PDB file of C-alpha atoms in Angstrom:
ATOM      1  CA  UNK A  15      87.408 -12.329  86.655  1.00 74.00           C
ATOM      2  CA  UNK A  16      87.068  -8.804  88.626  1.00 90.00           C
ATOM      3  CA  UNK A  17      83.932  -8.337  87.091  1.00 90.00           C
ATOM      4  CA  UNK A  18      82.168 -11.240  87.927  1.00 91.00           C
ATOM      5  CA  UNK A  19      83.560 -10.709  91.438  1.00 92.00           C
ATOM      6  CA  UNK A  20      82.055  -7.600  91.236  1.00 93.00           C
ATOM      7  CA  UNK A  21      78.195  -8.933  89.872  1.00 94.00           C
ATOM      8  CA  UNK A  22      79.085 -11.441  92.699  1.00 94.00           C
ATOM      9  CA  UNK A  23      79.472  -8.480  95.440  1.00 94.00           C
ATOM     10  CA  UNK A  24      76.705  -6.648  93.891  1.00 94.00           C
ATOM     11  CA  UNK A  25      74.050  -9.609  94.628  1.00 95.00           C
ATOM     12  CA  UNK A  26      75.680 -10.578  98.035  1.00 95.00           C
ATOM     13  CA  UNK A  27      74.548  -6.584  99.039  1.00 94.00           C
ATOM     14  CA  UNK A  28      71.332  -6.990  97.357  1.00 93.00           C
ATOM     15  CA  UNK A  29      70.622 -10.288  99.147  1.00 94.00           C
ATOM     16  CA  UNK A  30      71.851  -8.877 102.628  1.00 94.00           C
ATOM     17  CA  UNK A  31      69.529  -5.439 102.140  1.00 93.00           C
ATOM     18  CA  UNK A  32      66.460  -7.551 101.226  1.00 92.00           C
ATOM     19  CA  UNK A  33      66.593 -10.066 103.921  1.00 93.00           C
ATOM     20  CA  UNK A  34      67.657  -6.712 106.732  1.00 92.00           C
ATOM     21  CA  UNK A  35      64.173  -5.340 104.969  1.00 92.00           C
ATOM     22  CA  UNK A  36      62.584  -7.888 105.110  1.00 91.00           C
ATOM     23  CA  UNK A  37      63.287  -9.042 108.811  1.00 92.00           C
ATOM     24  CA  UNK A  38      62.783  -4.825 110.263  1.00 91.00           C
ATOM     25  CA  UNK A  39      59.517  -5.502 108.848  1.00 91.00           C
ATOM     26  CA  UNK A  40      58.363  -8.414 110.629  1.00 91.00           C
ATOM     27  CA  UNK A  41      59.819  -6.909 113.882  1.00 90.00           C
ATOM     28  CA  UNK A  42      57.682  -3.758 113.550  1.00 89.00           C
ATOM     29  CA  UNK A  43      54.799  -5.668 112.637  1.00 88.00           C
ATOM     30  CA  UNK A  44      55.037  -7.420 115.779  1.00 87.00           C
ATOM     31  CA  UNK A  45      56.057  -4.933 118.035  1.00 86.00           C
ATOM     32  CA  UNK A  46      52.834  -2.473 116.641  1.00 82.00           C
ATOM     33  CA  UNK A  47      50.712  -6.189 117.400  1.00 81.00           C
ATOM     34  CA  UNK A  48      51.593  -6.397 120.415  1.00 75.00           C
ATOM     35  CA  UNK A  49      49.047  -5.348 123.432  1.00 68.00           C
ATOM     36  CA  UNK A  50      51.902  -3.350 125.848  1.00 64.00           C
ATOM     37  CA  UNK A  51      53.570  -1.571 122.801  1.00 52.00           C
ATOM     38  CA  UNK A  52      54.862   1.737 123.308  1.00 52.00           C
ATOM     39  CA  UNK A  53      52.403   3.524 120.907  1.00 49.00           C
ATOM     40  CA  UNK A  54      49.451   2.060 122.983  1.00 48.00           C
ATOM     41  CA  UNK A  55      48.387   5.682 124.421  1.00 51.00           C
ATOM     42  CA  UNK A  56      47.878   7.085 120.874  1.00 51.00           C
ATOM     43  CA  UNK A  57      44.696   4.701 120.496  1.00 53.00           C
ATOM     44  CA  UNK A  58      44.219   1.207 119.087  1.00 57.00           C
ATOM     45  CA  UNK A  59      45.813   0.478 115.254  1.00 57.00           C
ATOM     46  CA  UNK A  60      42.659   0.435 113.701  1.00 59.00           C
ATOM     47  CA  UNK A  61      42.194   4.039 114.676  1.00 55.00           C
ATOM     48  CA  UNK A  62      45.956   5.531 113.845  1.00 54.00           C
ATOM     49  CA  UNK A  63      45.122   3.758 110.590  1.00 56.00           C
ATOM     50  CA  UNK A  64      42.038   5.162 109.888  1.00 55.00           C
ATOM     51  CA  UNK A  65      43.558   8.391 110.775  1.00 53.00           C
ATOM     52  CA  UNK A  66      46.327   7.954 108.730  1.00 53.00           C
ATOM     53  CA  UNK A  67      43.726   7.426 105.591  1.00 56.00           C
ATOM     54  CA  UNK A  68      41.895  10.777 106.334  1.00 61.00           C
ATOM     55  CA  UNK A  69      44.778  12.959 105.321  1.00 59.00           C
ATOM     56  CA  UNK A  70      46.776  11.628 101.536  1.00 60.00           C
ATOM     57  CA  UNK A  71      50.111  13.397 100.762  1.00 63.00           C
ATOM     58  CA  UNK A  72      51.202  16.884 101.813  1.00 68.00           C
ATOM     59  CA  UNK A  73      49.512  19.381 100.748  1.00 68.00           C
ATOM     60  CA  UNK A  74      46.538  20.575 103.410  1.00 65.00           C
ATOM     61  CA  UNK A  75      44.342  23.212 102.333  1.00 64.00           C
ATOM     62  CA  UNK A  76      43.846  26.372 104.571  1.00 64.00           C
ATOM     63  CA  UNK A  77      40.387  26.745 106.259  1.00 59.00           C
ATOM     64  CA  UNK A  78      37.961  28.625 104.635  1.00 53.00           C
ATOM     65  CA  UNK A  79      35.768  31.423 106.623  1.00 50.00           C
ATOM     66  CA  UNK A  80      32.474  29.652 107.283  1.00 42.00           C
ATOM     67  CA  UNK A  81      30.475  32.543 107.284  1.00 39.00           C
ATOM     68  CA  UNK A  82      30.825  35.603 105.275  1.00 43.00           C
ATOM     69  CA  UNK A  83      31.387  37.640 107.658  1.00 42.00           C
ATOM     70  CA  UNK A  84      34.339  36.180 109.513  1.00 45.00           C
ATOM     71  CA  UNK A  85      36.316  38.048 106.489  1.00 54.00           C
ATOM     72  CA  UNK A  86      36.864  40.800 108.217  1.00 51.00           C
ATOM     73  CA  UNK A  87      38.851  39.292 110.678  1.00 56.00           C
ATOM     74  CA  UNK A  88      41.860  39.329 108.352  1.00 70.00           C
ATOM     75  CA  UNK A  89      42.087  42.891 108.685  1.00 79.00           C
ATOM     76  CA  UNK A  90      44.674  45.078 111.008  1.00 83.00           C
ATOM     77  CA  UNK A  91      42.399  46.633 113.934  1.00 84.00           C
ATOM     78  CA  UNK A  92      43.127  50.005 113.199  1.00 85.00           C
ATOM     79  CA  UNK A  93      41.868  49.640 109.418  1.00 86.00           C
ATOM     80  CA  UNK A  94      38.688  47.253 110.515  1.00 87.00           C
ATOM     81  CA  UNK A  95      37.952  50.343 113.266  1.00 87.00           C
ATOM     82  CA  UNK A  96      38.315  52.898 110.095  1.00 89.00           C
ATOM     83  CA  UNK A  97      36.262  51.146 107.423  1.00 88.00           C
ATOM     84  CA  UNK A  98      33.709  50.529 110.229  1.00 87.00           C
ATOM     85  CA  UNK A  99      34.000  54.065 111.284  1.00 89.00           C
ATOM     86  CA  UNK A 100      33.582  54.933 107.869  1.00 90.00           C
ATOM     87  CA  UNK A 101      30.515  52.740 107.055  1.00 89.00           C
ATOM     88  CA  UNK A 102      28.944  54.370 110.193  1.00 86.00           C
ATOM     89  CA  UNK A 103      29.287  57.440 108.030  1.00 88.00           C
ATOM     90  CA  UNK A 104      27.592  56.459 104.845  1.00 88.00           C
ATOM     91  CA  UNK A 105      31.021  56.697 103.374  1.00 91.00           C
ATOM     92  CA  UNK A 106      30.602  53.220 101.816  1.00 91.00           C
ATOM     93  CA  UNK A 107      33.006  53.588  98.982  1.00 93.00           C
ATOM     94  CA  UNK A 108      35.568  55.217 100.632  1.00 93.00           C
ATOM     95  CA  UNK A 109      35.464  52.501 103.077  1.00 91.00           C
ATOM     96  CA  UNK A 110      35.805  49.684 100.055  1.00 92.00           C
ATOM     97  CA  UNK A 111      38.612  51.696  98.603  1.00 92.00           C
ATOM     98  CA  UNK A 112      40.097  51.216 102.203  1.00 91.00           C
ATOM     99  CA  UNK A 113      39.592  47.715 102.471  1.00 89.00           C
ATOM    100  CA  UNK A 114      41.217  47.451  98.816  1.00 90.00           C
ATOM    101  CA  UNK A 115      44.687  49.150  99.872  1.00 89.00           C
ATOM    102  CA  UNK A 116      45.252  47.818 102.706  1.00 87.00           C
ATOM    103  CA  UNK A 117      44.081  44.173 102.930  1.00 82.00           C
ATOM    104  CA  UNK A 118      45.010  43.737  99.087  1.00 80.00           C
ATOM    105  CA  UNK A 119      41.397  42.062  98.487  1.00 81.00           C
ATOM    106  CA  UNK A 120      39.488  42.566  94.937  1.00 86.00           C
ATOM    107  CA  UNK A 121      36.650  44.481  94.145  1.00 89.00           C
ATOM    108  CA  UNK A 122      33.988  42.359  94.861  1.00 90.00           C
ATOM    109  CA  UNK A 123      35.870  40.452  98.495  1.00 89.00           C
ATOM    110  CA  UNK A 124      36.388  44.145  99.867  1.00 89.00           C
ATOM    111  CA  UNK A 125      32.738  44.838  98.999  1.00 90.00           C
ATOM    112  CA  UNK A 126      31.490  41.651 100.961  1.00 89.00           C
ATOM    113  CA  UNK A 127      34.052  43.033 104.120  1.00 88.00           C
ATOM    114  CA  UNK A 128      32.567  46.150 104.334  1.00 88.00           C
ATOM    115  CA  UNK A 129      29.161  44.867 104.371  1.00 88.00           C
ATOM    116  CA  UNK A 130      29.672  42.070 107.146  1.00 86.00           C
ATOM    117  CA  UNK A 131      31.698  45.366 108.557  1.00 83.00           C
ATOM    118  CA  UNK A 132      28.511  47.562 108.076  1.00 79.00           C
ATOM    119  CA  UNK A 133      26.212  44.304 109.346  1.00 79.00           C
ATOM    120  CA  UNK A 134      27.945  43.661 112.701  1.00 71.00           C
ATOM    121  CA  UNK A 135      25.961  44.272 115.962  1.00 49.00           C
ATOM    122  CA  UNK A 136      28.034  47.209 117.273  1.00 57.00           C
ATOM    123  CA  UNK A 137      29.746  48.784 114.454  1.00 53.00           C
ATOM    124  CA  UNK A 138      31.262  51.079 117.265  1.00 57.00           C
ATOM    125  CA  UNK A 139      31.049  55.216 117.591  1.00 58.00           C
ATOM    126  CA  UNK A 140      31.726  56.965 114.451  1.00 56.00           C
ATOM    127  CA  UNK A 141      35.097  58.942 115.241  1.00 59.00           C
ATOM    128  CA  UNK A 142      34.831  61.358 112.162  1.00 53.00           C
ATOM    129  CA  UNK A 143      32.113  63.942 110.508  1.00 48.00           C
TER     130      UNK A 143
END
């Protein structure tokens, strides 16, 4: 007898979850329909939804440098002002072993820094000989 009381309390719950569900859903349906509703500022429902398509799940990549030579913004001043410094000198390797160390790029990334470094418009006064 206790366990069909049980199955019996078990599909009362399931009956009173469903319909509480069921009924929270209408009401924010209708609330989101109507014209006065609170999220009115944030632009009409088609375009929250549309928005809400753009972006699926978590995960957001990080954005990429358009040009090649916004790369060397990811170095510490002092070391962009020494690499530079150094490129001014025609110390071009020393300048990618630099780059290497301290921003912890490859080969072939630190190369393309110290180039955009060596292409900029005012590379700055060379502070060594």
């Amino acid at each position: 007898m206790s366990l069909l009381f049980m199955l019996l309390a078990l599909v009362g719950c399931l009956l009173v979850l469903g319909g509480g569900s069921y009924a929270l859903r209408r009401v924010i349906a209708y609330l989101g329909s109507r014209p006065d509703a609170v999220g009115e500022d944030s632009g009409s429902p088609a375009a929250v939804a549309a928005a809400d398509r753009e972006q699926v799940g978590g995960y957001v990549p990080a954005p990429r440098a358009e040009i090649e030579g916004a790369e060397h913004g990811e170095l510490a001043p002092s070391v962009r002002t020494r690499a530079a410094n150094l490129v001014a000198l025609g110390r071009t390797e020393e300048a990618v072993r630099l780059v290497r160390e301290r921003a912890g790029a490859d080969e072939e990334r630190a190369r393309r820094i110290v180039g955009a470094l060596g292409r900029s418009a005012d590379p700055g006064p060379a502070l060594e000989s």
